[in-house]
Coordinates of N, CA and C in Angstrom, one line a residue:
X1 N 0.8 -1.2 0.0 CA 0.0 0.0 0.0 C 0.9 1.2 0.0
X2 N 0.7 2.1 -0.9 CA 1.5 3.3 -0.9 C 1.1 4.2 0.2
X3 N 2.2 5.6 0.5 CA 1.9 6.1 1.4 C 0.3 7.3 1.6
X4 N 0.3 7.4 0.5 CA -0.8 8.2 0.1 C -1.9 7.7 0.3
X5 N -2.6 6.3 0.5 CA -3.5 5.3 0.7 C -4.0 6.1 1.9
X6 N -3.1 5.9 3.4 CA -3.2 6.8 4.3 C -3.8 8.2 4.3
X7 N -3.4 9.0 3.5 CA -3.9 10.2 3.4 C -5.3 10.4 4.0
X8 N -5.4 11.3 4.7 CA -7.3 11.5 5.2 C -7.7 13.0 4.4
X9 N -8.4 13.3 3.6 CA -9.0 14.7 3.1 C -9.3 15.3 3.8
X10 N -8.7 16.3 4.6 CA -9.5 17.2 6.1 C -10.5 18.1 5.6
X11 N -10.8 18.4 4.7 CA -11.9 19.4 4.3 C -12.6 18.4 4.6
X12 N -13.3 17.4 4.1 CA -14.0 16.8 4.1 C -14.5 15.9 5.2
X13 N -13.2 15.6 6.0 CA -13.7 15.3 7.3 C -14.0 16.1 8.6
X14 N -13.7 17.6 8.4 CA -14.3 18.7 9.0 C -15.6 18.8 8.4
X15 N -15.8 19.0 7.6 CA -17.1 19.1 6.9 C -18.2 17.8 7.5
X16 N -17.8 16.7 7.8 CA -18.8 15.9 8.4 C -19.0 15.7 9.5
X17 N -17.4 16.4 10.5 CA -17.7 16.5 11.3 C -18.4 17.8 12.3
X18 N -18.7 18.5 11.4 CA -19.8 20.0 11.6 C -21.0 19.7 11.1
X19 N -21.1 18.3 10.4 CA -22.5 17.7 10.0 C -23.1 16.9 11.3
X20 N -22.1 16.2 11.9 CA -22.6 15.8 13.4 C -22.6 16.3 14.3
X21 N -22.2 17.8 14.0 CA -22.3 18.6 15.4 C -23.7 19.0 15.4
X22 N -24.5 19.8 13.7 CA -25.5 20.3 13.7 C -26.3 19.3 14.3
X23 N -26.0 18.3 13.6 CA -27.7 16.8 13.9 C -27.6 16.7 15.7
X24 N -26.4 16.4 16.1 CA -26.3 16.3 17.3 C -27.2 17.1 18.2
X25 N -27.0 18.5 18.0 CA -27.2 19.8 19.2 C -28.7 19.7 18.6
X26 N -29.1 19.7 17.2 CA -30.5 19.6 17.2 C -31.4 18.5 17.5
X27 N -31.2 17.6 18.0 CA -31.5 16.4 18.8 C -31.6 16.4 20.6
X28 N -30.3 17.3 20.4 CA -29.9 17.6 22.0 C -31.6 18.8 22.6
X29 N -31.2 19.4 21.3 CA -32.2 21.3 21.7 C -33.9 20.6 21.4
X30 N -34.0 19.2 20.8 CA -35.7 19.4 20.7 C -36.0 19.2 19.3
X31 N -34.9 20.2 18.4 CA -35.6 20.4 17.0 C -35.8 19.2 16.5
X32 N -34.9 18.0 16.4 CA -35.6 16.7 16.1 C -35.9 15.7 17.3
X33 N -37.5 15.6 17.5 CA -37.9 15.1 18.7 C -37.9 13.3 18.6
X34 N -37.6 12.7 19.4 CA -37.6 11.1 19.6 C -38.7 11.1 19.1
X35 N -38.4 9.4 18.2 CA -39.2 9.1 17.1 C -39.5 9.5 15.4
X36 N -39.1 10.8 16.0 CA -39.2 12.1 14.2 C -38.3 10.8 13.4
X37 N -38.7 11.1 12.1 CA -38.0 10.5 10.8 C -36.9 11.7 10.3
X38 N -35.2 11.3 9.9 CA -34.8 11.9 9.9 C -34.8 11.9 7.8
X39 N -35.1 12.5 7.0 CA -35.2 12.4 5.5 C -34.2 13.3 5.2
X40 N -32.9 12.4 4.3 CA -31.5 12.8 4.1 C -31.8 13.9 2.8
X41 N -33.2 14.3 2.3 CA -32.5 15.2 1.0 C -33.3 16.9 2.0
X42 N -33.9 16.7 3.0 CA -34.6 17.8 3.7 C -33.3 18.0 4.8
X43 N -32.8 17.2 4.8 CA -31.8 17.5 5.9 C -30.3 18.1 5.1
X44 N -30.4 17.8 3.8 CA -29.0 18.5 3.3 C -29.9 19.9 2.3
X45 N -31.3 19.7 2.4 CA -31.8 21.3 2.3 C -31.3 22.3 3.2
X46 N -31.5 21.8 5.1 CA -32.0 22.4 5.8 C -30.0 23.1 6.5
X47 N -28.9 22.0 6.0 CA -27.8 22.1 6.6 C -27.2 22.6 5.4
X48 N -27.2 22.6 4.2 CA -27.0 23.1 3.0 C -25.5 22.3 2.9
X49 N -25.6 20.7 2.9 CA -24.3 19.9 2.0 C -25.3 19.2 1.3
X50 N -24.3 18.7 0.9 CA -24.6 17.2 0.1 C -25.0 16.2 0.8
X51 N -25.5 14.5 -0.1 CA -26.2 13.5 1.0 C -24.7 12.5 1.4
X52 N -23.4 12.9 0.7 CA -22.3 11.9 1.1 C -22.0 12.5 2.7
X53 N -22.1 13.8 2.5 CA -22.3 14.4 4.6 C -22.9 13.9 5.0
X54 N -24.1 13.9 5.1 CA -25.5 13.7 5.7 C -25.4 12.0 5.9
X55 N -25.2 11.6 5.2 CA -25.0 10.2 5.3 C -23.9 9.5 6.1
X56 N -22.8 10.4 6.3 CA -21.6 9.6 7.0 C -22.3 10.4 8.2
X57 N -22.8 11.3 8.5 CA -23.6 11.8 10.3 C -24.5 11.2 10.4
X58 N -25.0 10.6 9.5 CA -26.3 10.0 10.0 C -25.6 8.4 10.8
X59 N -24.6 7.9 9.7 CA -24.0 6.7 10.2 C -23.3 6.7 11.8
X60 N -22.7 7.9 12.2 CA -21.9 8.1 12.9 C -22.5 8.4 14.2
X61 N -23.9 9.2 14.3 CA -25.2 9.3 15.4 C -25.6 7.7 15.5
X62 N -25.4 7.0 14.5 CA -26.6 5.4 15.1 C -25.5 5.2 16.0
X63 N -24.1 4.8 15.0 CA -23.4 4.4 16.7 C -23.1 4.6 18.0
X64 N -23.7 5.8 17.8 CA -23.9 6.7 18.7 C -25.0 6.4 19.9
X65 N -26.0 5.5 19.4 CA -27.3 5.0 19.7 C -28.4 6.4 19.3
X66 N -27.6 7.6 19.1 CA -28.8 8.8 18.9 C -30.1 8.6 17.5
X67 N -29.7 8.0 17.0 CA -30.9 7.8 15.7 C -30.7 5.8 15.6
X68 N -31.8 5.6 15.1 CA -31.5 3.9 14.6 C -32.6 4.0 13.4
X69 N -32.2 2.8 11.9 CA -32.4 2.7 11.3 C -33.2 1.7 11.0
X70 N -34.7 2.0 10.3 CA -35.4 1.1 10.0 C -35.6 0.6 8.5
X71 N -36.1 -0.8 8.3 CA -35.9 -1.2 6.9 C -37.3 -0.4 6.3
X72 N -37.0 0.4 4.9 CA -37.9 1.1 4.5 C -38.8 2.5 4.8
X73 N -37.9 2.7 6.2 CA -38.2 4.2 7.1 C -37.3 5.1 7.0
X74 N -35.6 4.4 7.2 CA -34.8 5.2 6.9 C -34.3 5.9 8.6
X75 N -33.6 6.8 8.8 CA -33.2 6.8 10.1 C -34.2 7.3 10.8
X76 N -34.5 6.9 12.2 CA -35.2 8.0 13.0 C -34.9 8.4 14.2
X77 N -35.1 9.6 14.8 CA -34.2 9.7 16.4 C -34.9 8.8 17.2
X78 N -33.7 8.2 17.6 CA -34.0 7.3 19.1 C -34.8 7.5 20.0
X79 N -35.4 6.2 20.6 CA -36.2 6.9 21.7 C -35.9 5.6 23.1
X80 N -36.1 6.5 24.5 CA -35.3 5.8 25.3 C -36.5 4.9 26.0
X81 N -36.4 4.1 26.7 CA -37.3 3.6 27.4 C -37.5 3.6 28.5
X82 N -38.4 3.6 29.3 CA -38.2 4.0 31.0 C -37.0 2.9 32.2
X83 N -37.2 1.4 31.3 CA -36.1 0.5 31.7 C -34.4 1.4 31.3
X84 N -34.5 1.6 29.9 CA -33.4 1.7 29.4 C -32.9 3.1 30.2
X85 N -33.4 4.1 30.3 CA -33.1 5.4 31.4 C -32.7 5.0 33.0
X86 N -33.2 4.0 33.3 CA -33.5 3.7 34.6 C -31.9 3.0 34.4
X87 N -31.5 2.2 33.9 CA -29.9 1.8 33.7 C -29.0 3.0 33.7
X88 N -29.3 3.5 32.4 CA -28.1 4.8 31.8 C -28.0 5.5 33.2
X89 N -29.0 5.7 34.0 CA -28.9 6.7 34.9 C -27.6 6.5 36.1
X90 N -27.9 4.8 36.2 CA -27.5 4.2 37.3 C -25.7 3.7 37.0
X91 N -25.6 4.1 36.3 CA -24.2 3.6 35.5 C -23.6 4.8 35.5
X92 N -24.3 5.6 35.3 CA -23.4 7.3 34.9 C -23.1 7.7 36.3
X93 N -24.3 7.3 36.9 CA -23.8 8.3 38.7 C -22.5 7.3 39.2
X94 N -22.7 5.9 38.5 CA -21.3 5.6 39.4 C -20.1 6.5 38.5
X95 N -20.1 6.0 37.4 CA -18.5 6.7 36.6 C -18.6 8.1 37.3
X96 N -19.5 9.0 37.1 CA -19.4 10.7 37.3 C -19.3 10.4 38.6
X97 N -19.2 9.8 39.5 CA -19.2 10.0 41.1 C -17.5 9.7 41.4
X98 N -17.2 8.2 40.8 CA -15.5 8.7 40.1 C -15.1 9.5 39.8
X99 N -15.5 10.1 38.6 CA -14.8 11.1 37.9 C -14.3 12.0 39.3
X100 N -15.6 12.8 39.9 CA -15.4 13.9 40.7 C -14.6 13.2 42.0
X101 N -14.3 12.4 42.5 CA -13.4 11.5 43.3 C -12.4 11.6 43.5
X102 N -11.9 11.3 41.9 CA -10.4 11.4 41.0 C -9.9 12.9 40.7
X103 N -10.6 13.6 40.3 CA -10.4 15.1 39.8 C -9.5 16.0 41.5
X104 N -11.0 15.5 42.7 CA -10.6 15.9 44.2 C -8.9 15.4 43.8
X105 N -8.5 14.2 43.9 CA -7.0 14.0 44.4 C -6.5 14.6 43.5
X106 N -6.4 14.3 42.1 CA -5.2 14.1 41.3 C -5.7 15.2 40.3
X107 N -6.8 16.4 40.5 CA -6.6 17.4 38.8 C -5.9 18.3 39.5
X108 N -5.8 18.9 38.4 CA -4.4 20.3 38.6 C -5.2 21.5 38.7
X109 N -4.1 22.4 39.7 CA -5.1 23.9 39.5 C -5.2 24.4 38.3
X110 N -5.0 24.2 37.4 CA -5.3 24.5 35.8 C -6.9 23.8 35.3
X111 N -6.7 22.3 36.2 CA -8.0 21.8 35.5 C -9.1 22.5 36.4
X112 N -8.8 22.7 37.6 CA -9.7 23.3 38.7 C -10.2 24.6 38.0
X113 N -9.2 25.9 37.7 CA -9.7 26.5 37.2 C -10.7 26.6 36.1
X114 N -10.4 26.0 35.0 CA -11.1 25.6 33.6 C -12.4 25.3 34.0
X115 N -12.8 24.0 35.2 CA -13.7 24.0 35.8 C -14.7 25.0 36.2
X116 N -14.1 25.8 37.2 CA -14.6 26.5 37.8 C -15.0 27.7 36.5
X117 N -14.3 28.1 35.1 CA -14.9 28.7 34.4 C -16.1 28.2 33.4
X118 N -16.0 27.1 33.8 CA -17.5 26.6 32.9 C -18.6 26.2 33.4
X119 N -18.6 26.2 35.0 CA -19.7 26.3 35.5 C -20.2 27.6 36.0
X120 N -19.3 28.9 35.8 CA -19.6 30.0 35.8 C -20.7 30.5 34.2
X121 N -20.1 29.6 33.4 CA -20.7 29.6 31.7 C -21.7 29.1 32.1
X122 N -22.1 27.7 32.8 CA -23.1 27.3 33.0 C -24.6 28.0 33.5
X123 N -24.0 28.5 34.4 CA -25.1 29.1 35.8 C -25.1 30.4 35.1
X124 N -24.3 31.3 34.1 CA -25.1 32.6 33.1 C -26.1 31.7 32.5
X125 N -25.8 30.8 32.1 CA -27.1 30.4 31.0 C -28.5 30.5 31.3
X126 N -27.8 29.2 32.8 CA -29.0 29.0 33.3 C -30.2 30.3 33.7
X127 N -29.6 31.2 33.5 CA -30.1 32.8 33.9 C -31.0 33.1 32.7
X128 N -30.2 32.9 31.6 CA -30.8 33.4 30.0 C -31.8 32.9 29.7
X129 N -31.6 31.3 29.7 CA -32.6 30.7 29.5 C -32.8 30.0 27.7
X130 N -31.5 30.3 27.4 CA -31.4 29.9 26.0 C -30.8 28.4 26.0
X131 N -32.1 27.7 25.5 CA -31.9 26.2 25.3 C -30.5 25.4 24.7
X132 N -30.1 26.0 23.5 CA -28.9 25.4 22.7 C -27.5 25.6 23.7
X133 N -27.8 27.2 24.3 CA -26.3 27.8 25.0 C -26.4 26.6 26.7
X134 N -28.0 26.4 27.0 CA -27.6 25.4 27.8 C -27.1 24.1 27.8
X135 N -26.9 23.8 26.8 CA -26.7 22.2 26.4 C -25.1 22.2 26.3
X136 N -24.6 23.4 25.9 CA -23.2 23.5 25.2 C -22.7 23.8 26.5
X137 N -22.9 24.7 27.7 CA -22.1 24.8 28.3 C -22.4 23.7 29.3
X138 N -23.4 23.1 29.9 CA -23.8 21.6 30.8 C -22.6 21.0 29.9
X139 N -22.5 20.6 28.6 CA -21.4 19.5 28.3 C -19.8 20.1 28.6
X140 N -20.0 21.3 27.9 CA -18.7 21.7 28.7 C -18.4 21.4 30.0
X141 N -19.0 21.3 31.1 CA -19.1 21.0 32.5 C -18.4 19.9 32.9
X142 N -19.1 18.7 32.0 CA -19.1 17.3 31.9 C -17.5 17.2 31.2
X143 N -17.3 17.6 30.4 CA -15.7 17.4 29.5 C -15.1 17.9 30.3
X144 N -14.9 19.0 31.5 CA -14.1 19.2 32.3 C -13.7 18.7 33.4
X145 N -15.0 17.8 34.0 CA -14.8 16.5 35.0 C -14.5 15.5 34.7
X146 N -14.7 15.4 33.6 CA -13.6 13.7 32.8 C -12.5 14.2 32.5
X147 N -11.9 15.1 32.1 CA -10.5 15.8 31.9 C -9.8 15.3 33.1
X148 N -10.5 16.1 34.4 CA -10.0 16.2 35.4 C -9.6 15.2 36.1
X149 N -10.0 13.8 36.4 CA -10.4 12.8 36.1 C -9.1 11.9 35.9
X150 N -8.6 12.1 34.5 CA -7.7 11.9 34.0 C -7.6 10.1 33.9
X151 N -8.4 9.8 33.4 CA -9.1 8.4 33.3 C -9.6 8.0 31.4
X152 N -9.0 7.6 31.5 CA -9.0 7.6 29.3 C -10.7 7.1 29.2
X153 N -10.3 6.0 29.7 CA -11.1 4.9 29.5 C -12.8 5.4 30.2
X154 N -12.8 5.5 31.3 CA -13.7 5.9 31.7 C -14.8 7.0 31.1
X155 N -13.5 8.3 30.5 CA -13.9 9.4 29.7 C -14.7 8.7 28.0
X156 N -14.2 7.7 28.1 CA -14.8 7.4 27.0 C -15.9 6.6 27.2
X157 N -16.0 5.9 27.9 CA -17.6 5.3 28.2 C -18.7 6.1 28.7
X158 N -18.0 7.5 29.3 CA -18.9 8.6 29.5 C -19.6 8.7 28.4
X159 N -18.8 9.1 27.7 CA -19.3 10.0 26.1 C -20.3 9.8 25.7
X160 N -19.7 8.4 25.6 CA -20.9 7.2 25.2 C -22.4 7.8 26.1
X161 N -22.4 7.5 27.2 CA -23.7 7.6 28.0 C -24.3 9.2 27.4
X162 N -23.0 9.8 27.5 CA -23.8 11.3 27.5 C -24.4 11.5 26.2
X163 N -23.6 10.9 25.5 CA -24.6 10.9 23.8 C -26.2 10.5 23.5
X164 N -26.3 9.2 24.8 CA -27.7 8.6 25.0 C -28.3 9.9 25.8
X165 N -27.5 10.2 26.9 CA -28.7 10.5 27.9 C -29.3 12.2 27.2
X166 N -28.5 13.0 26.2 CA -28.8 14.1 25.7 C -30.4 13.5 25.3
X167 N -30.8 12.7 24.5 CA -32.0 12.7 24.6 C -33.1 12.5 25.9
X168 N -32.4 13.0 26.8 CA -33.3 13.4 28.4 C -32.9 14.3 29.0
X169 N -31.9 15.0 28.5 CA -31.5 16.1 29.0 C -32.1 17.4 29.4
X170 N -32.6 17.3 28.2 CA -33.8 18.5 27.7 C -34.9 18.6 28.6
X171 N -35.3 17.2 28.8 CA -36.6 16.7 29.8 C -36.2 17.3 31.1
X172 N -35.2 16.9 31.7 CA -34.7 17.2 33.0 C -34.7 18.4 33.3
X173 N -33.4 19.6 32.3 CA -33.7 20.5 32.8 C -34.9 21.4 32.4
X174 N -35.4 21.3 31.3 CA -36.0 22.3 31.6 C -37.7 22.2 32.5
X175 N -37.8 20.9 33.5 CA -38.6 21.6 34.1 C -38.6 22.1 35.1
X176 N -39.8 23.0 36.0 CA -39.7 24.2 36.7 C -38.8 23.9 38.0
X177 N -38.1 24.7 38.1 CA -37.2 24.6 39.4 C -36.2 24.3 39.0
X178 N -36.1 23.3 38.6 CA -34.9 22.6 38.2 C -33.6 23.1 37.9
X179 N -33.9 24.2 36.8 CA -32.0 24.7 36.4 C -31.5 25.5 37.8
X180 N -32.2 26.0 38.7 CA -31.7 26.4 39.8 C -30.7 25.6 40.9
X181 N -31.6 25.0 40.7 CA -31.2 23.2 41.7 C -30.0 22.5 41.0
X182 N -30.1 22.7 39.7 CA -28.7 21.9 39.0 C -27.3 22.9 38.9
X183 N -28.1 23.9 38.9 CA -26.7 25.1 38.9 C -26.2 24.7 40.2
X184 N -27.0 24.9 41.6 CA -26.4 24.6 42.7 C -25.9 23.5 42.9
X185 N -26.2 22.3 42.3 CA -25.3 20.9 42.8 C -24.3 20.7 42.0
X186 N -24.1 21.6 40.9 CA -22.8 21.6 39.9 C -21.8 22.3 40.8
X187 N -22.2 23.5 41.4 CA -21.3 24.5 42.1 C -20.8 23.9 43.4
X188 N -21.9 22.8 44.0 CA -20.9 22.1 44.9 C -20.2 21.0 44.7
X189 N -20.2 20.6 43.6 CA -19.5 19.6 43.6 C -18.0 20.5 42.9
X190 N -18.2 21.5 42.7 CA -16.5 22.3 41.7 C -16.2 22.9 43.5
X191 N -17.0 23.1 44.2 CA -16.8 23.3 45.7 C -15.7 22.1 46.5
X192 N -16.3 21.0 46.4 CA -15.7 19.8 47.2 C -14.1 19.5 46.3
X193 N -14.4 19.8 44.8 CA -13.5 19.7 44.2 C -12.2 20.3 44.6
X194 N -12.6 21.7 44.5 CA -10.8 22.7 45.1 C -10.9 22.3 46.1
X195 N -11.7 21.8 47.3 CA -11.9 21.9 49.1 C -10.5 20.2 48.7
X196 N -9.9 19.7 47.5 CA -9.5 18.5 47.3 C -10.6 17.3 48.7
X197 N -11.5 17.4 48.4 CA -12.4 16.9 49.1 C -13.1 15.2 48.4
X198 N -12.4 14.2 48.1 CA -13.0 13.3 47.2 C -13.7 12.6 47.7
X199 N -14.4 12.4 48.7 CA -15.6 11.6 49.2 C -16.7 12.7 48.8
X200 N -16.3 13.6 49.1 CA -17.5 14.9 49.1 C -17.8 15.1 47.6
X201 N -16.8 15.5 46.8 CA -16.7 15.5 45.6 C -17.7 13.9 44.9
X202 N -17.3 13.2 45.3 CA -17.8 11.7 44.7 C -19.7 11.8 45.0
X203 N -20.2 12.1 46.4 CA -21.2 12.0 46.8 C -21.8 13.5 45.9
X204 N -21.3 14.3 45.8 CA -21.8 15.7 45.4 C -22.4 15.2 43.4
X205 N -21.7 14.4 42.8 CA -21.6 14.1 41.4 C -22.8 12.9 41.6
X206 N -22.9 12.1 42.3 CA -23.7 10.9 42.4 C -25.1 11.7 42.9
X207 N -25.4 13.0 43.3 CA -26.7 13.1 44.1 C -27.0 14.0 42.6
X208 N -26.5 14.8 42.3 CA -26.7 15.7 41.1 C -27.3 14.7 40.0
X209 N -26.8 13.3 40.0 CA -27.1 12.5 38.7 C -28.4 11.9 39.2
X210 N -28.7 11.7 40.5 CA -29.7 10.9 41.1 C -30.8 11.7 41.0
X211 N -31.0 13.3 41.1 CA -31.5 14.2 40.8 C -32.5 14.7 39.5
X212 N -31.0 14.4 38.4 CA -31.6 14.6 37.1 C -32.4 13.1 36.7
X213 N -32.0 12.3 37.3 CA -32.5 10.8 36.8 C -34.5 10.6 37.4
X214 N -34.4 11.7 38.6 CA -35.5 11.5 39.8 C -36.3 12.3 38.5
X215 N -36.0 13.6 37.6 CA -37.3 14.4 37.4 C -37.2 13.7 35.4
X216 N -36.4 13.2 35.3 CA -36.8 12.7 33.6 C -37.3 11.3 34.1
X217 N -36.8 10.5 34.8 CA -37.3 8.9 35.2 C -39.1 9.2 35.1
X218 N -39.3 10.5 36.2 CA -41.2 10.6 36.3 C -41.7 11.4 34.9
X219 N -40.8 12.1 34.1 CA -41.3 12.6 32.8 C -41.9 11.7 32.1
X220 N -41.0 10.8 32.1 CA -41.3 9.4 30.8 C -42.2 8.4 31.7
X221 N -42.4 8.2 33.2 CA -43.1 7.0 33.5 C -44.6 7.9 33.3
X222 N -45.2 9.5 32.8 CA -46.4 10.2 32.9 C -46.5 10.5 31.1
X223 N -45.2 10.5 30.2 CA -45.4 10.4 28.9 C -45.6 9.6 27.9
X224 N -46.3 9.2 27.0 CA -46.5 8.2 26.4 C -45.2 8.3 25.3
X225 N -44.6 6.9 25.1 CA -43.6 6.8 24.0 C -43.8 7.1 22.7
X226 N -43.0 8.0 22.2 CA -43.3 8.5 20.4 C -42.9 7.1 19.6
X227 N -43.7 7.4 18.7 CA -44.0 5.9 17.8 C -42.3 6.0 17.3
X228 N -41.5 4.8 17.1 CA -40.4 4.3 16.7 C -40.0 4.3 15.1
X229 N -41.0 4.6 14.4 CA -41.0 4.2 13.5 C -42.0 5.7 12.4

């Protein structure tokens, strides 16, 4: 194989990977709701590429678990189940209760800082009230506790979850009370964090997840499931 075989096109792989950011955050924000059909020539209307983009993001969201593919339907966004939430939930508070554990001993006042600026990003949002700018800086939050962390492996099975759980995210926070209550259990746990406090830290990340899991868990057991198909 010559060396050029190798070669990767970066235009092109930037280009699809700004095709999975848009599907992503519009999945994340609502605009495509669980169950919606995702139709690849409306969707390179609406993103203005072509269908070889659309097609490699569409591929790259299933494995994602965010959209799955039916024979003759074509993709559609995922939809979770009240079993399947009730796991995701229970899996993430342990890793995230690590993460903030690990970060207490061993992250740096560099990572502490960075922290402490994105839950400052966070809690303006939560003030504004703008759906998209919440989602972007909540993950920033999350990238900064797995950084901290400093755990490869773990950070990557995160991802994973947090790719799933963005289709509940939305549920969680936005209802009433809520972003107040999450601003606050974010700020104590970046609290326990500098206090290098890792029991505190660990319990602070596990009650915040038990939290968000307590008000989407009762959203979906009072909602009926969007058709799959």
């Amino acid at each position: 194989m010559d060396d050029t075989d190798l070669q990767i096109p970066r235009k092109n792989a930037t280009l699809r990977y700004m095709v999975e950011e848009k599907l992503r955050k519009a999945i994340a924000t609502g605009r495509f709701k669980p169950g919606e059909r995702l139709i690849e020539r409306e969707l390179c209307e609406l993103i203005g590429v072509g269908r070889t983009s659309v097609r490699e993001a569409l591929r790259q969201l299933e494995a994602e678990g965010l959209i799955r593919s039916y024979p003759h339907r074509g993709p559609v966004v995922s939809t979770i189940s009240l079993a399947e939430a009730e796991q995701l939930y229970k899996i993430r508070g342990l890793l995230e209760g690590f993460c903030g554990a690990e970060f207490a001993r061993n992250g740096t006042e560099a990572q502490i800082a960075t922290l402490e600026a994105a839950v400052a990003d966070f809690a303006q949002a939560a003030t504004a009230g703008n759906r998209e700018r919440l989602i972007d800086t909540k993950t920033a939050v999350y990238a900064c506790l797995m950084k901290g962390a400093g755990n490869t492996f773990v950070e990557q099975m995160l991802t994973s979850l947090h790719n799933r759980v963005t289709l509940l995210r939305v549920i969680s926070m936005t209802q009433e009370g809520r972003l107040p209550e999450s601003v606050a259990e974010i700020r104590e746990i970046l609290a326990a964090i500098r206090a290098r406090d890792s029991d505190r830290a660990q319990a602070a990340c596990i009650r915040h997840i038990e939290e968000a899991a307590r008000i989407a868990l009762a959203c979906l057991r009072v909602q009926p499931a969007p058709a799959a198909v």
